[in-house]
Coordinates of C-alpha atoms in Angstrom, one line a residue:
Chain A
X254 CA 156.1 152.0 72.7
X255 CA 157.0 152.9 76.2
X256 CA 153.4 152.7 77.8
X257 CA 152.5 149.2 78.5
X258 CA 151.3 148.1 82.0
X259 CA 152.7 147.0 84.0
X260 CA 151.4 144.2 86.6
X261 CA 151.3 145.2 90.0
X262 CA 153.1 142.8 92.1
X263 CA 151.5 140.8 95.0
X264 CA 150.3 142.0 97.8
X265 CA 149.7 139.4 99.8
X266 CA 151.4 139.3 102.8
X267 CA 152.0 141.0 105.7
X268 CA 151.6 144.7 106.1
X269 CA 155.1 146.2 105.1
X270 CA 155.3 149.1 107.7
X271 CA 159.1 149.3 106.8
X272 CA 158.2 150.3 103.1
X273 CA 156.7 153.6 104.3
X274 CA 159.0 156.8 103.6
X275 CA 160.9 157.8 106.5
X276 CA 158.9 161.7 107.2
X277 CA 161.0 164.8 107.3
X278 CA 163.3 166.3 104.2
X279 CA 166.1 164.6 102.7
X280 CA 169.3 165.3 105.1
X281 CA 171.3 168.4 102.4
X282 CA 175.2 167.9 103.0
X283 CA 175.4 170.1 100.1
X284 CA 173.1 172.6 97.9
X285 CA 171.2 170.1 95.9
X286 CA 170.6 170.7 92.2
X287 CA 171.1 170.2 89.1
X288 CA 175.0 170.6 89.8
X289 CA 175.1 167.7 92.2
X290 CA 173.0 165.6 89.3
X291 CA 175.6 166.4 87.3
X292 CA 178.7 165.4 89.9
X293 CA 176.7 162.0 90.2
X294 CA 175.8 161.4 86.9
X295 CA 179.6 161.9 85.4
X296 CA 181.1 158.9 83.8
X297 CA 184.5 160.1 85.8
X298 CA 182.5 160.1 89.0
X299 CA 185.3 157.5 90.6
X300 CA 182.8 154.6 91.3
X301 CA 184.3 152.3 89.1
X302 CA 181.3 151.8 86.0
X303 CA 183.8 152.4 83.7
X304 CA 185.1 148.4 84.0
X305 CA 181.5 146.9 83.2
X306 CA 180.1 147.1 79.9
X307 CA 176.3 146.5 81.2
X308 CA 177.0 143.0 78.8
X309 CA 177.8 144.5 75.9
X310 CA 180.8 142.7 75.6
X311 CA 179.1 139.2 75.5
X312 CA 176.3 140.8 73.3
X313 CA 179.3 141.9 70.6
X314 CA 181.1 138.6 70.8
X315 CA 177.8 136.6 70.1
X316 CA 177.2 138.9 67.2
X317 CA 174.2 140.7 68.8
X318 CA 175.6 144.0 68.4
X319 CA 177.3 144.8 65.7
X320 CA 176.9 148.5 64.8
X321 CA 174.9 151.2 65.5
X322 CA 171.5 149.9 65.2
X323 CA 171.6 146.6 67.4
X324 CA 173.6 148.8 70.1
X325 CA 170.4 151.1 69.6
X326 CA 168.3 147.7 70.1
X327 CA 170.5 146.6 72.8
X328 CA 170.6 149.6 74.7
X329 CA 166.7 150.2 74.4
X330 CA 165.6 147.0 76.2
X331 CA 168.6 147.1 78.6
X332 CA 167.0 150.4 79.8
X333 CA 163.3 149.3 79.8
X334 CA 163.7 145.7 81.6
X335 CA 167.2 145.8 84.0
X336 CA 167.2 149.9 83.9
X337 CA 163.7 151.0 84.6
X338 CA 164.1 147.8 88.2
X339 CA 167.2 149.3 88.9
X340 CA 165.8 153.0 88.5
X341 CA 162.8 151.8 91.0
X342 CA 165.4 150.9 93.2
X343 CA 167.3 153.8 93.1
X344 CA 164.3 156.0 93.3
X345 CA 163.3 153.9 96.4
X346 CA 166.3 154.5 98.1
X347 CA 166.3 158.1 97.0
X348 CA 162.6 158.8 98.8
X349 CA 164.4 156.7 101.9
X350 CA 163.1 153.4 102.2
X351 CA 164.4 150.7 104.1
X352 CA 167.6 150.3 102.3
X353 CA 167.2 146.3 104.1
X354 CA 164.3 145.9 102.4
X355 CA 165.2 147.7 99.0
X356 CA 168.4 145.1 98.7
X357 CA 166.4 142.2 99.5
X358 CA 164.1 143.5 96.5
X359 CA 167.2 143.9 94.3
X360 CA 168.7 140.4 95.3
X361 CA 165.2 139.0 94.4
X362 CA 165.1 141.1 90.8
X363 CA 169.0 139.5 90.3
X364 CA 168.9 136.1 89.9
X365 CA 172.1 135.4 88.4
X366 CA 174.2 135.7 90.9
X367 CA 177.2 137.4 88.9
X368 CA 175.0 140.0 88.6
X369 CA 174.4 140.2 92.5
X370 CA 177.7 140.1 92.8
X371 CA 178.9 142.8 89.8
X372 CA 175.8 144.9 91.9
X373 CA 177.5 144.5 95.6
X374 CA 181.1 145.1 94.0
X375 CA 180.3 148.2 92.2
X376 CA 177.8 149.4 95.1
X377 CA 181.1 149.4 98.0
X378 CA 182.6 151.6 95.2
X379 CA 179.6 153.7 94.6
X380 CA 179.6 154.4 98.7
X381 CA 183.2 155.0 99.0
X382 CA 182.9 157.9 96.4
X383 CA 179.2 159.1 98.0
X384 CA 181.1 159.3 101.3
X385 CA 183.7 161.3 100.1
X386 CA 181.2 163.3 97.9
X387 CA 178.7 164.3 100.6
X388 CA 179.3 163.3 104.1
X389 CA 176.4 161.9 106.0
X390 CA 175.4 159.7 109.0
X391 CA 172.8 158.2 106.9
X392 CA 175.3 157.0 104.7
X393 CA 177.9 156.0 107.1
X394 CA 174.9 154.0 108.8
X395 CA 174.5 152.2 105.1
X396 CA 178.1 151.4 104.8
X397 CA 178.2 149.7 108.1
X398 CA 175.1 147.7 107.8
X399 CA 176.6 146.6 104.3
X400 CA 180.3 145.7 104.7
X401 CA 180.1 143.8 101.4
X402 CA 178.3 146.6 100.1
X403 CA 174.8 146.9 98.8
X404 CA 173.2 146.7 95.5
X405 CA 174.6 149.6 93.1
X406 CA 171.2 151.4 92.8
X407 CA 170.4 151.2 96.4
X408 CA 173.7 152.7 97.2
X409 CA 172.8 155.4 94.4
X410 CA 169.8 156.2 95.2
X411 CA 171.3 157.0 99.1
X412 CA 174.2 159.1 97.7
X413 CA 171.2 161.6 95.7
X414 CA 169.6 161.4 98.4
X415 CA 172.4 162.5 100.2
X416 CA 173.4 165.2 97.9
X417 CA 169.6 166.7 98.0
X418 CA 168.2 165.3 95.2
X419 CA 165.5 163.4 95.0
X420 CA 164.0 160.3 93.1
X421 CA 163.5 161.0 89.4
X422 CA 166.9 162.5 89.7
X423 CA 168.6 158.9 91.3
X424 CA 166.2 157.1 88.6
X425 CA 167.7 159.3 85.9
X426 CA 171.2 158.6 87.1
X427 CA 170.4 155.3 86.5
X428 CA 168.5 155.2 83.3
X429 CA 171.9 156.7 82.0
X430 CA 174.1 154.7 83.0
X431 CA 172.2 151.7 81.9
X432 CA 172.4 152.4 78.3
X433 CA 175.6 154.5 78.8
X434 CA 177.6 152.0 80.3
X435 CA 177.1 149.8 76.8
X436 CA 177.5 152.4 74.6
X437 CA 180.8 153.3 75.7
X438 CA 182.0 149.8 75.7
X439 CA 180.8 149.1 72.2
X440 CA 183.4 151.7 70.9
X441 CA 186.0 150.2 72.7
X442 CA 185.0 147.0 71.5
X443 CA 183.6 147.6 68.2
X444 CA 185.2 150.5 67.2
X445 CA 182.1 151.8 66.6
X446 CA 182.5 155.6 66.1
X447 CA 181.6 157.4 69.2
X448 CA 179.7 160.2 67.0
X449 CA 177.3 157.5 66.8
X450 CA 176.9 156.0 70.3
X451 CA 176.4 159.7 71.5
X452 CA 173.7 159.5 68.9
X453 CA 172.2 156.2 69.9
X454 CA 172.2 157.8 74.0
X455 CA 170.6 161.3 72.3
X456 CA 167.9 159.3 70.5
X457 CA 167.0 157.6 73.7
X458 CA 166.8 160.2 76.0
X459 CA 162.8 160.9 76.3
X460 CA 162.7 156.7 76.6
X461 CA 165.2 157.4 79.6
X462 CA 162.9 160.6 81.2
X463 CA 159.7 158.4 81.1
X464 CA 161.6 155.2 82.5
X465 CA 163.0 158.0 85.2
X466 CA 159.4 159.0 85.6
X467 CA 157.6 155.4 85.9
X468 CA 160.2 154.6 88.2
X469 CA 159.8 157.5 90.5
X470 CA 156.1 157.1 90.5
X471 CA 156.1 153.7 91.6
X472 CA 158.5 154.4 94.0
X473 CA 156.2 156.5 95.9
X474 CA 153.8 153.9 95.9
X475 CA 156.6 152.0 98.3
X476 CA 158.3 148.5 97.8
X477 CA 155.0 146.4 96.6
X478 CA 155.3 148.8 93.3
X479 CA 158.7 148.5 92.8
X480 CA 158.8 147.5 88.6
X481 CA 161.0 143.8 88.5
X482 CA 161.1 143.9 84.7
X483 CA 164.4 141.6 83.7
X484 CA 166.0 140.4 80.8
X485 CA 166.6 136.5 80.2
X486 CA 169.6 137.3 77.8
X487 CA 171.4 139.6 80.3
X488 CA 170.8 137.0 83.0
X489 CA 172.3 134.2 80.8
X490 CA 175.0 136.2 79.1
X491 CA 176.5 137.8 82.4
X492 CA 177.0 134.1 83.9
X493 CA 178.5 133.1 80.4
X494 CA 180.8 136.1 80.1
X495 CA 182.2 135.8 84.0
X496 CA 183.8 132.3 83.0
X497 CA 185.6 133.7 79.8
X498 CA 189.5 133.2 80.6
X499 CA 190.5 136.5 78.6
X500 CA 187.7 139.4 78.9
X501 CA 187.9 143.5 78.5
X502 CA 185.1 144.4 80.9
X503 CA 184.3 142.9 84.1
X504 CA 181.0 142.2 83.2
Chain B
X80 CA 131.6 138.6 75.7
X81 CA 134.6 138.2 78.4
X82 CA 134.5 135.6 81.5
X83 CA 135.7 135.5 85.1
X84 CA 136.4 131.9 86.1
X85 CA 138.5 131.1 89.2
X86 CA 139.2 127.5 89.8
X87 CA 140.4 126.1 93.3
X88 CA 142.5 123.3 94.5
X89 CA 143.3 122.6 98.0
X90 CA 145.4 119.3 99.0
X91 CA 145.9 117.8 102.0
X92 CA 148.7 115.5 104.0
X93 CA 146.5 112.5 103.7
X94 CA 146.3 112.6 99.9
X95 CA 143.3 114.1 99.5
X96 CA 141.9 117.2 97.8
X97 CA 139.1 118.5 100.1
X98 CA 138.6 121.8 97.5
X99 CA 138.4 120.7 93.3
X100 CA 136.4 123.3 92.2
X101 CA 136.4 123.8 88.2
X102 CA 135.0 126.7 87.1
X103 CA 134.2 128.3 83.4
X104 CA 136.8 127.2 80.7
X105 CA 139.1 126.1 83.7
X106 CA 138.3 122.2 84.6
X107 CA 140.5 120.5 87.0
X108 CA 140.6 116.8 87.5
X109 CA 141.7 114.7 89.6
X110 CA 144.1 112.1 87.7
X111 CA 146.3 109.1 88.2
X112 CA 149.3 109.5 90.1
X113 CA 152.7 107.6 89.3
X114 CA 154.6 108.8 92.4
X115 CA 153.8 110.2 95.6
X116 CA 152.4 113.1 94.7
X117 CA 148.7 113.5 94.3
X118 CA 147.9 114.5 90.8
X119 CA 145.6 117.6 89.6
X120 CA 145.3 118.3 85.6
X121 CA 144.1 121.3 84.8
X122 CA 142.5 120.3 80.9
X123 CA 140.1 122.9 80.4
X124 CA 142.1 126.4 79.3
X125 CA 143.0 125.2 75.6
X126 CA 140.8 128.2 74.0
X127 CA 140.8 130.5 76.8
X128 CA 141.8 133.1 77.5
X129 CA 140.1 135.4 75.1
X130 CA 140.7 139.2 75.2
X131 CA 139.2 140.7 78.0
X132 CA 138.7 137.1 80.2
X133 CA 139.8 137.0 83.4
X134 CA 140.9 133.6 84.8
X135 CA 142.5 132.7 88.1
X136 CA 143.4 129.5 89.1
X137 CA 144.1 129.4 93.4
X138 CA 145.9 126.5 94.6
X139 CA 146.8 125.6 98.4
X140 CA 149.2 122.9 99.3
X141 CA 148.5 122.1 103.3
X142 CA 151.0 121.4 105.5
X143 CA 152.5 118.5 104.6
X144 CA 150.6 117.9 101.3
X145 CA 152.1 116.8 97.9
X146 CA 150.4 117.8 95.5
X147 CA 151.7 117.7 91.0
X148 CA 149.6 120.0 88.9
X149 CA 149.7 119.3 85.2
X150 CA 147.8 120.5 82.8
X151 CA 146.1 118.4 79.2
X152 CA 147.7 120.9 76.5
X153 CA 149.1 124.2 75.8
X154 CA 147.1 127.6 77.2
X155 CA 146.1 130.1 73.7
X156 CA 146.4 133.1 74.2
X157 CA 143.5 134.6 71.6
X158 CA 142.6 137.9 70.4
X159 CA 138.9 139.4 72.1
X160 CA 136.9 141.6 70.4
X161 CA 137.0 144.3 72.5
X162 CA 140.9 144.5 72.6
X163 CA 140.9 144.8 75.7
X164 CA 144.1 142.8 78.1
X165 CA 143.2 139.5 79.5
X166 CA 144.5 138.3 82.8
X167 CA 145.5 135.3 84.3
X168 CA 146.4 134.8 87.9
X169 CA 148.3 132.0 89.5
X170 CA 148.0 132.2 93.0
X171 CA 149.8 129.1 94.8
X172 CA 150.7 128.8 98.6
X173 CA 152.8 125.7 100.1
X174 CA 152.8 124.9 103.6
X175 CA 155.4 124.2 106.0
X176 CA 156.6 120.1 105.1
X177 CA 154.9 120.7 102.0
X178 CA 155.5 120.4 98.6
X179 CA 154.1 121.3 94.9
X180 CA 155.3 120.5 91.4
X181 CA 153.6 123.0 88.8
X182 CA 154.5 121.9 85.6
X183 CA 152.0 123.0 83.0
X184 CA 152.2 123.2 79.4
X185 CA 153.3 126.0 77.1
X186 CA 152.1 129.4 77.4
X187 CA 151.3 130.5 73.7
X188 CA 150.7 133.8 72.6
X189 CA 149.0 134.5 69.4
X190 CA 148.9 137.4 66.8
X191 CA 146.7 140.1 68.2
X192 CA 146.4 138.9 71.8
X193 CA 147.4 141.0 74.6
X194 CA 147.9 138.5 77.9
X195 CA 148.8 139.4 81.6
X196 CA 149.9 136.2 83.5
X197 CA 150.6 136.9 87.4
X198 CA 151.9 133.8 89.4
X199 CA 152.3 134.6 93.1
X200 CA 153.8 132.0 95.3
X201 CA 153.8 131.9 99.3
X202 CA 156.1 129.4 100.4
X203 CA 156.8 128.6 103.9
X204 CA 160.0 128.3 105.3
X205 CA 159.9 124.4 104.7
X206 CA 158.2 124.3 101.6
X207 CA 159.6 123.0 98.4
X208 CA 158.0 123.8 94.9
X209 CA 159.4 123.0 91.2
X210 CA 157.7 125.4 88.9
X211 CA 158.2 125.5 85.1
X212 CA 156.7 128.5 83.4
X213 CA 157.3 128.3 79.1
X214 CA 156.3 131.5 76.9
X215 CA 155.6 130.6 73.4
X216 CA 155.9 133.8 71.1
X217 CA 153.5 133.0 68.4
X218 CA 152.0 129.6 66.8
X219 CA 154.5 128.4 64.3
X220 CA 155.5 131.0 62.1
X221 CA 153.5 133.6 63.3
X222 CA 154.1 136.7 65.1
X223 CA 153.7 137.3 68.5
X224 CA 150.8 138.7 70.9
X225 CA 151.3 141.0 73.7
X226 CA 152.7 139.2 76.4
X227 CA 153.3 140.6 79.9
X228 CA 154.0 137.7 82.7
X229 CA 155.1 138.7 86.4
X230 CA 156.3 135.6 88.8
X231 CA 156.7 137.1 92.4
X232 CA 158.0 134.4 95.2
X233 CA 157.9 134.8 98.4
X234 CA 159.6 132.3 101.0
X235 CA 158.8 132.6 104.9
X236 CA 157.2 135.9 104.0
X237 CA 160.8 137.3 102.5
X238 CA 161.0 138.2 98.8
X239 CA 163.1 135.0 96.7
X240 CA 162.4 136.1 93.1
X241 CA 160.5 138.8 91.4
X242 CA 161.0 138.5 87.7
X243 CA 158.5 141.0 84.9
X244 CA 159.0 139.8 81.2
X245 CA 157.4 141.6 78.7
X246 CA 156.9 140.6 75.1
X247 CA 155.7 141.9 71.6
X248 CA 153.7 144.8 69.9
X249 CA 152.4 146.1 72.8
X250 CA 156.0 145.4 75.3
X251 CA 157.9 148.2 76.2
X252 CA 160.7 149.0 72.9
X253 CA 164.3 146.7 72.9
X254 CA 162.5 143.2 73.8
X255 CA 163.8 141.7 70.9
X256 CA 167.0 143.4 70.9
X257 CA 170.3 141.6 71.6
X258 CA 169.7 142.5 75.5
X259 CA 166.6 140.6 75.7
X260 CA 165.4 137.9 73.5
X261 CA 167.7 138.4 70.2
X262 CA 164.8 136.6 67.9
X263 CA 164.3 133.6 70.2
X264 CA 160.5 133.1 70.4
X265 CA 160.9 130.2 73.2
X266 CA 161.4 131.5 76.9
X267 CA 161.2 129.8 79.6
X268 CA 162.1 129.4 83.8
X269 CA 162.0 126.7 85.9
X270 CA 162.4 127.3 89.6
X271 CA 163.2 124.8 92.1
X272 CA 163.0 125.8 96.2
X273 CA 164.4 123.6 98.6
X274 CA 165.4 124.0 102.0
X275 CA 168.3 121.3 101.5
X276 CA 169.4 123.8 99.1
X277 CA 170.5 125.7 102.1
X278 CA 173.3 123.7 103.1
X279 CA 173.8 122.5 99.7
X280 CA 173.7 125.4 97.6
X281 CA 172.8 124.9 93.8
X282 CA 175.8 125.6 91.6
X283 CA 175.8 127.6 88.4
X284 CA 176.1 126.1 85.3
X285 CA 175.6 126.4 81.6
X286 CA 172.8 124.2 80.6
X287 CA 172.9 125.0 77.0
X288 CA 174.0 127.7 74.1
X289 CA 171.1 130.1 76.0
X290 CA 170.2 128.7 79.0
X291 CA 171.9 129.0 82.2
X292 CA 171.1 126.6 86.1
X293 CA 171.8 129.7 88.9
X294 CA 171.6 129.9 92.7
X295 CA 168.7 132.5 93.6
X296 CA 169.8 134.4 97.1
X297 CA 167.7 132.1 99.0
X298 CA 167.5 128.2 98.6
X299 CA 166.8 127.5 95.4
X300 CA 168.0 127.2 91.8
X301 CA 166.5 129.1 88.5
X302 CA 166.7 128.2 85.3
X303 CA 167.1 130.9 82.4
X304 CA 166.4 129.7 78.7
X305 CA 165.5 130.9 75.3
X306 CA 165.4 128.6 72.6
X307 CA 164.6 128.9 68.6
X308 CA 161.1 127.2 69.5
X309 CA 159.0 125.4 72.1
X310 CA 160.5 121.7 71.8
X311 CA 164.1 123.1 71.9
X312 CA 163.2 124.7 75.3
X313 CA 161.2 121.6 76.7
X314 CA 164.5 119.9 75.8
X315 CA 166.5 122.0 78.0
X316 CA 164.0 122.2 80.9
X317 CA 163.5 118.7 81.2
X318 CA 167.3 118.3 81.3
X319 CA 167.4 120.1 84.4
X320 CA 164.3 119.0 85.6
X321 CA 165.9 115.8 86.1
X322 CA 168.7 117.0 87.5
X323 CA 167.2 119.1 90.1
X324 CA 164.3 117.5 91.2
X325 CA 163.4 114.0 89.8
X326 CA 160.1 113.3 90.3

């Protein structure tokens, strides 16, 4: 069941005239397509994913995964709650909103604040690879205004943009590496056989195209649409997992 | 047959409470305060909301005002007949100097109901505001309803947290997987915004085995808990409670 409402957020308060899409086409530093999608969407596109494990790791010590079933389970409301926010954000960033406004969203969406940190970290990474991957002034005027770096999917959703594509691709770049992230952890930490991870990610694919598409839509409805679904046990594990003395993933 | 209700409360510096409207299933009172704060309870929502209801409940703390908000016993959250959603809004807004404590009971959904809760805050830039929010999934031994709640806060006009959860037969697939609730049927949040907070950040800490005290971007400090049942999570809230803002 992938089709429940969700509640629009408030909109009360002032008139956001910075939400509005910036007019004119997405600036093309290369032919955009489904190549580029593909450059961006690679595990060995050098923007350092590979050392998080999207709390898989704190999920596997506390005995919540345990083979290929609860990664399944894990993986399936990772995508729908911290996956299909992060997807709105990307797709956001993707249509050109006000990246300000877009990280201010995702700060709000992040309240543990080793996530917001994980999100900035991985994000400076993200835009170091985007600027070496398609040259822009958009996104050197993104990287300047974020020395820290910005949230991950913000960051993202610039670099499609930046490549051409456009927001259900960014959103789909992120629905993947939301559940792709854990899987590939889990058979590093499990030993789970990675014949069956690939499975759990094939089996969730359509769940990852309509949580590309509800994400895109709301996107285009600007920031006041933007989904904020969240997970308490991701929340709670990530600040349990960053004080671990000995860990394999970051986060 | 479903109802629209929509009960107001507006408090003021001096202590008093020019607007206590009840309305429907919602009645507010007016009860005895132990502190400073001038005390609202809300006792009328025990059987509401019903499929299909619509209940809203707007509160406005003026400038300067204190105002605690309580409420007699649990909300049910109850099957209609015509399976259609019911709503709830929460709409609070704090003024500058002001401050609200909204500490109602549990939030139970029941087998077969299919509740949307939206809390909105607007807090000025000088506000503070405890808030506890508590999702019970199912009466004791039951399974859950349909449960979607949304808590958007807004401070000085900026965005401070912006939270969806989504619950049961009708929530989106994985919300009882290990990335979500992992079988806990007890969720719960309390949010406290202070602008001392801002040179005196909150700092995180475990609270329990699943619940976690953390510093929101702006000034103020969330708690995150699940719990095995409703009195394991009050536990763990009140903890903090008294921690973070004794009353």
């Amino acid at each position: 069941m992938i089709t429940a409402p969700t509640i629009p957020p408030a909109t009360a308060g002032p008139a956001r005239t910075e939400a509005a899409p910036a007019p004119g086409p997405a600036p093309r530093a290369a032919a955009g397509g489904r190549a580029a999608l593909l450059v961006l969407a690679d595990g060995r596109f050098p923007a350092g994913g590979h050392a998080h494990s999207g709390g898989a790791e704190a999920a596997v010590k506390a005995g919540r995964i345990t083979d290929a079933t609860s990664l399944a389970a894990f993986c399936r409301g990772r995508l729908h709650t911290s996956g299909l926010t992060a997807a709105g954000l990307a797709a956001a960033a993707a249509l050109g909103l006000d990246p300000y406004a877009l990280d201010e969203a995702a700060d709000a969406r992040t309240p543990s604040p080793v996530l917001r940190t994980v999100a900035r970290k991985l994000g400076r990474q993200m835009m170091r690879a985007a600027r070496a991957a398609w040259p822009c002034p958009e996104l050197d005027a993104l990287a300047a205004a974020f020395p820290r770096g910005a949230h991950q999917p913000v960051v993202l959703g610039a670099a499609a943009r930046a490549a051409g594509l456009g927001p259900e691709d960014a959103a789909h770049c992120v629905a993947y590496e939301t559940v792709g992230g854990p899987a590939t952890a889990v058979v590093r930490l499990l030993g789970l056989d990675p014949f069956q991870a690939t499975a759990v990610l094939a089996r969730l694919a359509p769940e990852m195209d309509r949580v590309a598409e509800v994400a895109a839509t709301a996107a285009r409805q600007g920031l006041d649409a933007l989904p904020a679904a969240s997970a308490p046990l991701l929340d709670i594990t990530a600040e349990q997992h960053a004080a671990w003395p000995v860990r394999l993933f970051a986060s | 047959m479903s109802l629209r209700a929509t009960a107001r409360i507006v408090a003021d510096a001096g202590g008093g409470l020019p607007l206590l409207e009840s309305d429907g299933p919602l009645a507010v009172r007016r009860t005895r305060a132990t502190g400073p704060y001038t005390r609202v309870t809300v006792v009328g929502a025990m059987s509401a909301p019903l499929g299909g209801d619509r209940l809203a409940i707007e509160t406005e703390v003026r400038d300067g005002a204190r105002l605690l908000v309580d409420s007699a016993a649990a909300t049910l959250a109850l099957p209609g007949r015509g399976g259609a959603p019911a709503a709830y809004d929460i709409r609070l807004t704090v003024g500058d100097r002001a401050a609200l404590r909204w500490l109602p009971e549990q939030l139970v959904s029941a087998r077969g109901s299919d509740l949307r809760m939206r809390t909105t805050v607007e807090l000025a830039a000088t506000a503070r505001l405890v808030l506890r929010e508590e999702q019970i999934l199912g009466r004791h031994g039951e399974e859950t309803g349909t449960l979607i709640t949304r808590l958007t806060v807004r401070r000085a006009g900026r965005p401070l947290l912006d939270q969806e959860l989504a619950y049961g037969p009708g929530a989106p697939g994985g919300w009882d997987g290990g990335a979500v609730l992992s079988g806990h049927r007890a969720v719960g949040q309390l949010l406290v915004v202070d602008p001392e907070f801002e040179a005196k950040p909150v700092a995180s800490r475990p609270l329990a085995e699943n619940a976690v005290l953390t510093p929101l971007s702006g000034p103020a400090g969330l708690v995150t808990a699940v719990a095995a049942d409703a009195l394991q999570l009050r536990r763990v809230l009140d903890e903090a409670l008294g921690v973070l803002a004794p009353a």
